[in-house]
Coordinates of N, CA and C in Angstrom, one line a residue:
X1 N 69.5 26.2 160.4 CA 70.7 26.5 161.1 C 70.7 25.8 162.5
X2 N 69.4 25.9 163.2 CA 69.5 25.3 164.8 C 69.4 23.7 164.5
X3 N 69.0 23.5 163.7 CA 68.9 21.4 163.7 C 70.3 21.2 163.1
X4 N 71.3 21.9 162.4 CA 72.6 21.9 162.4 C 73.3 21.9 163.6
X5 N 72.7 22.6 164.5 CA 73.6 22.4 165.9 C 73.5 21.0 166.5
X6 N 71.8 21.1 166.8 CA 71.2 19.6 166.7 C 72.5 18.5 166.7
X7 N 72.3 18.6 165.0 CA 72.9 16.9 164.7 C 74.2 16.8 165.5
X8 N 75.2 18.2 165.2 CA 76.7 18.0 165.6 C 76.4 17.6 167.7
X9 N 75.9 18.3 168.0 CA 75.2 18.1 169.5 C 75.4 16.0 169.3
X10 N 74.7 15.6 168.9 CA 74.2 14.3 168.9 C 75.4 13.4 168.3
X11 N 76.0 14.4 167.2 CA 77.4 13.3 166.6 C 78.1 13.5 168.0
X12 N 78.4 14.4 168.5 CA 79.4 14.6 169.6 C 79.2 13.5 170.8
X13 N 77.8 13.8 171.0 CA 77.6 12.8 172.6 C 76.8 11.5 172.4
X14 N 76.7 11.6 170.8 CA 76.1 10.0 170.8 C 74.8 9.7 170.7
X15 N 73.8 10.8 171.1 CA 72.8 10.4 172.0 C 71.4 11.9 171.0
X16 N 70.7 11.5 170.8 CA 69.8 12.5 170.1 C 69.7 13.7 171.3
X17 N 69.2 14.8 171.1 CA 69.1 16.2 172.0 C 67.4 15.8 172.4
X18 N 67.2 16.2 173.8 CA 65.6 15.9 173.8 C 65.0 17.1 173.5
X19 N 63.7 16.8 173.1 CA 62.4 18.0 173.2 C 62.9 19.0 173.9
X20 N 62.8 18.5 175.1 CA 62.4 19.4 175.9 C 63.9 20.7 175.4
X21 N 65.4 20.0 175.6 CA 66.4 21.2 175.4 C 66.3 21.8 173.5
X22 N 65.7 21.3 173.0 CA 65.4 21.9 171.7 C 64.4 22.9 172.0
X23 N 63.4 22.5 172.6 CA 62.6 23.7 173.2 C 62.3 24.7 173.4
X24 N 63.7 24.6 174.3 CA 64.7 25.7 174.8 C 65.5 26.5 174.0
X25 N 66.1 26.1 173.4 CA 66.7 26.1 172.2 C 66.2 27.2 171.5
X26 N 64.9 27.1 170.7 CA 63.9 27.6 170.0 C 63.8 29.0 170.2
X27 N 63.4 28.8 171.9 CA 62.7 29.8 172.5 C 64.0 31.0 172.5
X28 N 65.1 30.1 173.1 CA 66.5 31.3 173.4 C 66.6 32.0 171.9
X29 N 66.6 31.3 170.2 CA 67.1 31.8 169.4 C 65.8 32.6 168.8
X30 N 64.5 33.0 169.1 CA 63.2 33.6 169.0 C 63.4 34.6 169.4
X31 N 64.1 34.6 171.4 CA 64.3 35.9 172.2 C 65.6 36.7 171.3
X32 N 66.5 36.1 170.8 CA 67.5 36.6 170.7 C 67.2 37.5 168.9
X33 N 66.7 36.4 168.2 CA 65.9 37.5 167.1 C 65.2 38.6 167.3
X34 N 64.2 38.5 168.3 CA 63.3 39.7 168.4 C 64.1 40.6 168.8
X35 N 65.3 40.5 169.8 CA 65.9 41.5 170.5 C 66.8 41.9 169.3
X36 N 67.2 41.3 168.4 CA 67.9 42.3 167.5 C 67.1 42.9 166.8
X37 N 65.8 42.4 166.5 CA 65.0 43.4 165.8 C 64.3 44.7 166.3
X38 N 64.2 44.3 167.6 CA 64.1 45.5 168.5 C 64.8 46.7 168.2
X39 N 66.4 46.2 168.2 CA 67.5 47.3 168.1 C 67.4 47.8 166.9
X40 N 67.7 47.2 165.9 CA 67.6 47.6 165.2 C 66.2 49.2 164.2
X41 N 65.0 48.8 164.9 CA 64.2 49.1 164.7 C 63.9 50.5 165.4
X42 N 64.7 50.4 166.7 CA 64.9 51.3 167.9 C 65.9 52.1 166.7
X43 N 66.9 51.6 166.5 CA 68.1 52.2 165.8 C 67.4 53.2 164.5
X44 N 66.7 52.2 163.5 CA 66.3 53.3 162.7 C 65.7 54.6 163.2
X45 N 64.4 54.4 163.9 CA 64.0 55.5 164.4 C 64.7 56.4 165.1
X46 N 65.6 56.0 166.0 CA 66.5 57.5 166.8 C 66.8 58.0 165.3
X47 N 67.0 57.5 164.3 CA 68.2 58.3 163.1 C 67.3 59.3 162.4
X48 N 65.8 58.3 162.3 CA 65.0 59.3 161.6 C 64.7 60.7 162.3
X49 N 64.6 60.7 163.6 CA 64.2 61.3 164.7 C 65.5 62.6 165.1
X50 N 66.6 61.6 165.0 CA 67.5 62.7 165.7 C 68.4 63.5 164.2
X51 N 68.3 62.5 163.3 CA 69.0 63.4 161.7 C 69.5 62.5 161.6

């Protein structure tokens, strides 16, 4: 899914994405997984916890 953004990024401006903003990239959609797993995880337990 992220080297899909990638390519359209590169069809758009012509020019490959460097390292370094793939990187970044990476890291932002890692933070953003864990944080839903977080919630979610958080979520189960309040339910088992509260009924």
């Amino acid at each position: 899914g992220g080297h899909l953004m990638y390519y359209i990024v590169e069809i758009i401006t012509g020019s490959p994405v460097s390292e370094k903003v793939m990187e970044i990239g990476q890291q932002l959609g890692m933070a953003l997984l864990f944080t839903l797993m977080a919630l979610a995880i958080y979520n189960d337990i309040n339910r088992l916890i509260g009924g």
